[in-house]
Every structure is written in C-alpha cells, then in structure tokens.
Amino acid sequence: MRLIKLLSYLSLLLFSCGKDNKPPVMIDSVTNGALVLCEGLFQQNNSQLSFVSFEDNQVENNFFLNRNNRQLGDTGNDLKRYGDKIYVVVNVSSTIEVIDALSFSSIKQISMMNGSAAKQPRSIAFHNGRAYVTCFDGYVDVIDTVSLTVDSRIQVGSNPEGIAIANNKLFVSNSGGLNGPLMDSTVSVIDLNTNQEIEKITVGMNPGTIKTDIFDDIYVIVRGNYGSIPSRMKRINSESNVIEESFNFNISGISHFNNDFLITQYDYNTNEANVSLFNTSTKEIEIASFLNLNEVQTLYHLTFDSIGNRFLVSDAMGFTNSGYVREYNIQGDYIQSHHVGLNPSKILVYE
Amino acid sequence: MRLVIIFCLWIGTHCIGQKNRIQEINEVTITFNLDTVKIQNEWEGINASKIESLQVNDAAGLIRKLTSTSIKSYGGLGGLKTVSSRGLGANHSKIVADGFSITNTQNGQVNLGQIHSDNIIYVRSNSDGRSQFLQPISAQVAGSQFSLETFENNFGNEGLQFRLLAKQGSFNQWGTYGAMKFSSEKLLFSGHGSFRSADGNYPFTLVNGNQTSEETRSNNDYTDYHFGFTSGIKKGKSVIRLGYMQKEFDQGLPGAVILYNNSADERIENRDQNLFGDYVFKGNKTSLRSFIKINENHMKYTDPNYLGQDGGIDISYRNRSMQAGIVGENKLAENLKIHFGAEEVISDLLVSDTTFASPLRYHNYAILGLKYKFSKRFNLSIQLSEQFIKENNSAGISAENKFKINPYIELSTKDESQKFGHEIWYRSSFRMPSFNELYYNNIGNVNLEPEEAHQINYGWSLSNSPKGILQWYFRNNVYLNYVTNKIIAIPTKNLFTWSMQNVENARILGADFKLGSKWGITEHLKFDLDLNYSFQRAVDVSDPNSPTYKDQIAYIPIHTGNIDFSINYRTFGMRLSNYTNSLRYSLNENISANQVEGFWVSTLSTYYALKLKNKNNLTFRFTVKNLFNSQYAVIRSFVMPGRNYLIVLKYAFN
C-alpha cells in the first residue's frame, strides 16, 4: 500500500506542469494601477481580481485570493467602489463581496440567496448610503451600506440587468434574457423616495447596459435577438420617463469618457470591433473610429482612466483563454498589454 | 449551459445476442452460431469473473479499464459518464450492447452511468475492423466502438439458469438484480429485472483557496429499474429472436459545486423502451444477420428555480429511433471473403417546448469489403463505407443533407505459432452533429458540418504458451489521429449565448501498452496481474496564432493507467484495482489556473464463494472503493465520492 501511495504522489509530481510556471507576483503598493474583475467561466469557480500596476507594469492575478485566502466565486459580474468599500457582484455564486478599499480584505460576504434559490445578482449602483442590486430573479435588492444587510426588495421585470440613477429615480433594464427567444423589453422606473416601481417603459427587445449622462438623460442598449433584430441605443428623458430618441447604429457597450460616451461595438461573428465617440451635448457620433483596435481579439469592455488619461480595453481572447487589459494613450495609440485572468470586464482605477 | 444538463440523459438499450465461449489455444471458438463479436483471444476484453471482482457501479467503471479510453464522469450513481477513445470526442464512440447499437440522436452520446454492470459478462473495445463481424454497420463505421454483452441475452445450451443479487452500500445505496434464462437446442428464453437506488449525498472536502471545509453533495439521489424479456427459436443454422427492454430513471442533478451557492433542484425523469429482434444464419460459406430495433426515449427535465418568466423549466423530450439492417459475410474462395451490409436509422425528436425544432433524420449506411489472405501469414482487409443523411426540420430550417464515403484498410500478420502478430490499419470516419448541436434554441447551428476523424494505428502483440503455469499476453498500439471540423461551443452572439461551431482541429499521438498475466501456482492458488498504460498527446492544431496552439485538449489526460492484482485461493479471493489519470486541463489553455489535478483511485474487493449442492452457488463480496479516500474530480467542480463500501450477496444456479 505504501508503494501505491508513493507512486500516487510521484505521479502527481511528474504530471504537474503548466506553461505559465512563473512565480506569482505579489504587489505591495496598491496605487497607480487598475483593479480588474475577471469574470471567469460558468461552473469553474474561477472569477478573480487582477491588479495591474502602472508603476512597474506588474500584474498580480488572484488578488482577492492572496489577501483573503479564499476564492471570489463563480462568475463575477460587477465591480464598483462606494466610499471606502469595494463591491463585487458575483452572479453564479450569488454573493456580494464587500472589500475594504485600502486593505483589500473582505469586510463581509453578503449571501444573495432567497431560501434555497439563488437570486443571481447582476449589477450594482449607489445612492444616499444605499446600494441597489439588480437580481435575475426579478427584483432590485436594497442594501444598507453601513450594516451591509438587505433592507428590502423591489419587484421589477424579468431578469433585470443594468441599473442607472437620475433625478432621484432608478432605471432598471429588464432583459428577460433567460426567456430567450421571448425576451423582456422594458425599463422599470423606481422612485427612490418610496423604493417602489412607478412605471415600466417599453424600450425594445432585451435591454441591457444602461447609463446616465451629465444631463441626467438615460441611455439604454436594447440588444435585440442577436439576429434579425439589431442592437440599438435609446435615450430616455429621466423627468418624463419617455423615450426621446433612438440611434441607428450597432452598439455593444457604453463607457463614460469625461462628459461624453465611448460607444463600443463588437461583432461576435466576424470579431470586428470599433470604438466611437458620442457627444452627449450634440447627441451625435463625433468620431466614428476612435481607437485603433488591431491588437484586440475580443473587445469585451472599455474603461477610460481619467487619472492616467489612458484607455483600458478588456480583451476576452475568445472567452475561453486568459485575457488581457490593453492600454492606449489619450491619442488612441496602443501602448502595451497586461496579461490577466479569464474574461476581464469591469475595471476600477486606483490613484 | 442547459445543453450540458440535457446531455445527462438517456440510457441505451440492451438487446440480444449470442453464444457461449469455450477457450481454445489463443482463440475462442464460438459454440453457438449467433456471435457478433470475433474474439481473437481471451486477453482482449474483460471477462465475467473479472467484471464481477471489479464491483463497479456501471459500464463506465468497466470501460475505463480498457486502454486509450478517457471517461468524463460527473460523479454519483447514475451521473453522467461518457467515454472518448484515442483522443476522439465522446460522440465518436459507439456502444453496442448484445449486438445492437445504442442510439441517441438527441445528444449523440450515451450515458454509461445508466448502464448497469451486474448483468454484463463481457466488455471490449473494437478499434480495428477485424472484430466487428455481424455488428451493426452504424457501429462498424464509428470512430471507436465498445461492445458489451449481458447474461440475459447470451444463449448457449446451458438449460435453466438463475441469478439473484442484492447489494447495499454507502450513501444509502441499494440494488437488486434477478434473471432467469433457459436455453436448449431449440428454444431460448430469458427474463430479468433490476433496481438501483441511492441518496447519493456523499461527503467531500471542499478546497477553496487556502481553506478547506467538509461538505455534503446534495440533490444527488438516484432510482432506476430495468426489466426485459427475450425469446427465440433455433433451427439448424438459423436463429430468430425477439425481445423487449424497458428502463426508467428518476434522478436529482447535483450540478457543479459552486462556491457559496448550494442550490440544486434540477431533476431528470427518463423512460427508455426498446423492442428488438434479429435473424442470424451461419452457414459454411455464408453468414448473415438482419436486425431491427425500435427505441423510444422519453425524458423530462425540471428546474423549479430557473429564473425564467414561467417560474422554472419543465420540458419533455421524446427521441425515437428505428434501426434496421442486414450484414453478412461470404467466402468467395479459400483465401477471399467478402463482407457487406446496409442499415437505415430513422430518428426524430419531439419537444414540449414549441420554440424547439422538430427534426427528423434518415441515416443510411452501407458497407462493402474484402478480406484476402495472400499467404499463410498475411491478411489484407479493404473496406468502403457509405453514409447518407437526410435532415428534415418541420419547425424551421433543416440542416443540409450529407453524403460521405470512408475507407478502411488493414494489413496484418501472425507467426505460425500465433503467438506474435502485428498489424497496421487506417480508417477515416465522422460523427454527425446531434439534434441538440444542430437545433437547440440559440445554441444549435444548422450549418454544422460532421466532425471528421482520421486514424492510423500500428499494433503488435505477443503471448506465451497458453498451457504453462504462467500465462501472459502483451499488446502495444501506437497511433496518430487527426480530428478536423471539431464541433465545440463558443460564444457567437453574446457571452451567454454560446453556439456550436466547427472551429477546432486536433492531432492525437497516442500509445498504449497492456500486459495481462495469470499464474496458477497450484490447482487452488492463482494470481492475476493486469497492467495497462495509455499515452494520449491530444493537441489543438487549429490556429498557430492561438494561445492554445499545441496545448493539450481539455479533459484528455496525457497519462492513464490501470494496475489490477488479484489472488484466488479455493473459495476465497481478493482483487486490488487501481486507476489513475494524470492532470488535465478544464479548458484548452494549458495554464495552472485551468489544471484539474491528477488522481489515483484504488478499490479493494474480497469475496467468499460457497458451492452448494446441485449447481447452486452463493457468493459474498465486500468491497472498499476509493480505498485511500482520495478527494478528486474528473471534471472541474464535480467532486467524486471518497472512501465508500459495498456489500453484495449473489446466488447463482447453473
């Protein structure tokens, strides 16, 4: 029996090899860099945070694990900072990881379960000391950011995805994505005084990303059916709750760029990607091709770093290979790439 | 991801078969004229006594003992287990039970976890074409093939036989099996029934970063029962047979172990009905077999916590198929044989979800081959197979029809003593996309092409005299395979909508080694040692610019091995069985983050047999599975059971 055990250990030693056998990087000074949420893949429990240092261009993967001795979970979906806390929304694990923004140790893991069923949280927004979290089970959870407990639940449409705040109202895009091909087409409007849904605006099939501009207009992407019904952007007047404009260009994502938007577009079939500049004052595309994306294989997310004046493009590399954060200067020239985890998406910039 | 769940279904069919074997010098002579598998020698497969001493839960536990196989197991009794051979995907593997192909056109794979092992008396893999005599054409043309034979469908002239078995094991596992068989010169009849259940809530150690915790698998219960009858008549050189088999399952799906989220409520209920029959004629010059099998598989999948508008999923699938064919061999001259066959498989899928496709497939096979013995020692075998597939989706766009011709060629030689032989063969084959791959909502892609495989193999074997006290057999294969147009799922519309595409090519360089030996020290004291080792370097050769170029394909271990040792003394015996896999990767990118650790699992099985009067036998077995309590997963996030126990009491008459 000893022989068998010995052989067993030997076999493990012999067969343990990967092509990335470099010593893991640990970054001491978490400044002048970017915290990157790598979503991972469904059922692989491999969502993680990476920290990219602009100081020495080092990357620390497994950033959360290294500081908390445990994994983030399965399929991280949103990453935001509010005050001195970072909130990571972990969709399949159904948790919200609340992390100290300086020490990076977990303050609390909020379990987002409803009895034995997972609520599947998706996106988070903050207002007046409260966090609002869209949950795929058809609710927005209201979390007190001091006690870090769920105070109440607000019923909305099916599979709410994005969340934006304007005029003391919450705008929640109800994707209905789990009902494909019969998806939802509404945005729920919630009065933040009463925490009640006051209206559902019909915006178009499969609404997803939703953003507020500096004029308190709401922009929502209706993603269509990924086929005959194309993806489009709509503008909602946040006072009247009325759609005022539909934009006739293909769109995958919206990112803030100073007072304007960067419109990203990625075609899953052809792998073609484009970034254009949308002027929120004139409400028109100002520059049709804003970044040269030759280095990017799969444009997944775009973040503008207003501190370092650089663009950070999350490249998902076909979704099953570890990804890159690709850095561009303010002129739109490619600078360098940082190798991070699987499916990098949301980025928080650190001074 | 529902696709993965939907893959968890089905069980195939059993059917009818064959003969009784008497061992001769390095050959097995067929005593009954229904044999559909030519057994070259006794070492090639796993025989009844070894199967019994292995005490596995299902057919997957047996097939993993064969060389160059890799089993994907999601764990638990009845849990999804599929086999891929020689680096080809699981959809290239055809499972033949008692001479009938198990067909599942819905997902293209057979869940070995739902094939009982208590009634299996022989298992082998047929990678070459020589051993596929009178097998269905649909199996002969597959990239790899495994044959199972069962007690209740193998008929000799033994008269009346009974088998009764009861077992109890860890995780509240219960099982019974009973069979009655009668076979005479003119008539044959058998009936059998079996039942298995387990709550499946096994404990496991969850490793989360640097922390560990003791957890228990939940929603892993399983219940099934099978029953069937076979009857037939023999006349001269002909046999006619007819049988029916039904299997029902009800199981919880524990799903992946998701950190911080223990919810698991999915269930599958399944009913599988088979009506089968065949006619076999074996003359001096001509052998002929015609067969028919009608199968209906009814599967109901529920997930009450699915967050769709209707408050969960409740969906039913009916996959029906009818296969009928003829296969034969004729001796044209002393050194020349022709073999031929044709088969038609008609299948459809009816789904309660009206947004799903309604596919109907006509799959036609034909085969023509020659075997020429051009000296005493050399054999040449050449074969061409044709397949035509016609698709009709009455609820939408149909996939295009397909027409393919595939060759097989083999040159083999044996020395005069029959102790040393070697052969080289080439074959091309393909596997059709399944209905799910073609038509499943959002995931399916009607433009999929079949996945092609090309295999070249050189093999040799050596054995010593079968008359000595120590007998041994050694076999080695070296092979090079190419798989093109591999069907894999990639995101094509958004990250949540993955679709099937023909985007990968793979190259597999493999070798396997097998040593079988038995040592009869005295009349009562016997040792057996069976070793095998398989090397499979299966790499992605799709795109030189890809980060995964020349990386090992996900979930194919480079090294697999078995070491089995048994000792038998009079009425007592024990077997130590070991199975090992080297590390695998959960995705094609070979980085440490994707590593799934290698494992070594040992099983210790002991028995005590009592020979009672008048051919009555009673056997008591006690088995410790996963003896060293190895905590491992074959598939990432699907943990396997630790150490567990099984007690079996078996009664046999004749």
Short mmCIF file of N, CA and C in Angstrom, two decimals, chain B residues 68 89 152 169 260 285 326 465 488 497 560 649:
data_model
loop_
_atom_site.label_atom_id
_atom_site.label_comp_id
_atom_site.label_asym_id
_atom_site.label_seq_id
_atom_site.Cartn_x
_atom_site.Cartn_y
_atom_site.Cartn_z
N SER B 68 -6.43 3.36 -23.73
CA SER B 68 -6.70 4.54 -24.56
C SER B 68 -8.13 5.06 -24.47
N GLY B 89 -13.57 12.67 -29.63
CA GLY B 89 -14.61 13.05 -28.67
C GLY B 89 -15.57 11.91 -28.40
N GLU B 152 -28.36 -12.05 -19.77
CA GLU B 152 -29.69 -12.48 -20.19
C GLU B 152 -29.86 -12.53 -21.71
N GLY B 169 -24.80 -0.41 -0.03
CA GLY B 169 -23.54 0.31 0.07
C GLY B 169 -23.69 1.66 0.73
N TYR B 260 -20.14 29.04 -2.40
CA TYR B 260 -21.09 29.91 -1.69
C TYR B 260 -22.54 29.73 -2.13
N LYS B 285 -20.28 -21.23 -45.79
CA LYS B 285 -19.68 -20.18 -46.62
C LYS B 285 -20.26 -18.80 -46.32
N ILE B 326 -29.00 -5.16 -42.42
CA ILE B 326 -28.56 -6.51 -42.76
C ILE B 326 -27.04 -6.46 -42.90
N SER B 465 2.98 -19.54 -24.26
CA SER B 465 2.14 -20.72 -24.44
C SER B 465 0.98 -20.69 -23.46
N ILE B 488 -17.38 22.48 -31.36
CA ILE B 488 -17.30 22.96 -29.98
C ILE B 488 -18.21 24.17 -29.81
N THR B 497 -24.79 33.39 -24.84
CA THR B 497 -25.32 32.59 -25.93
C THR B 497 -24.17 31.96 -26.69
N THR B 560 -2.84 7.71 -18.63
CA THR B 560 -3.83 6.99 -17.82
C THR B 560 -3.29 5.59 -17.60
N LEU B 649 -24.43 -9.83 -2.10
CA LEU B 649 -24.72 -11.26 -1.94
C LEU B 649 -25.32 -11.75 -3.25
#
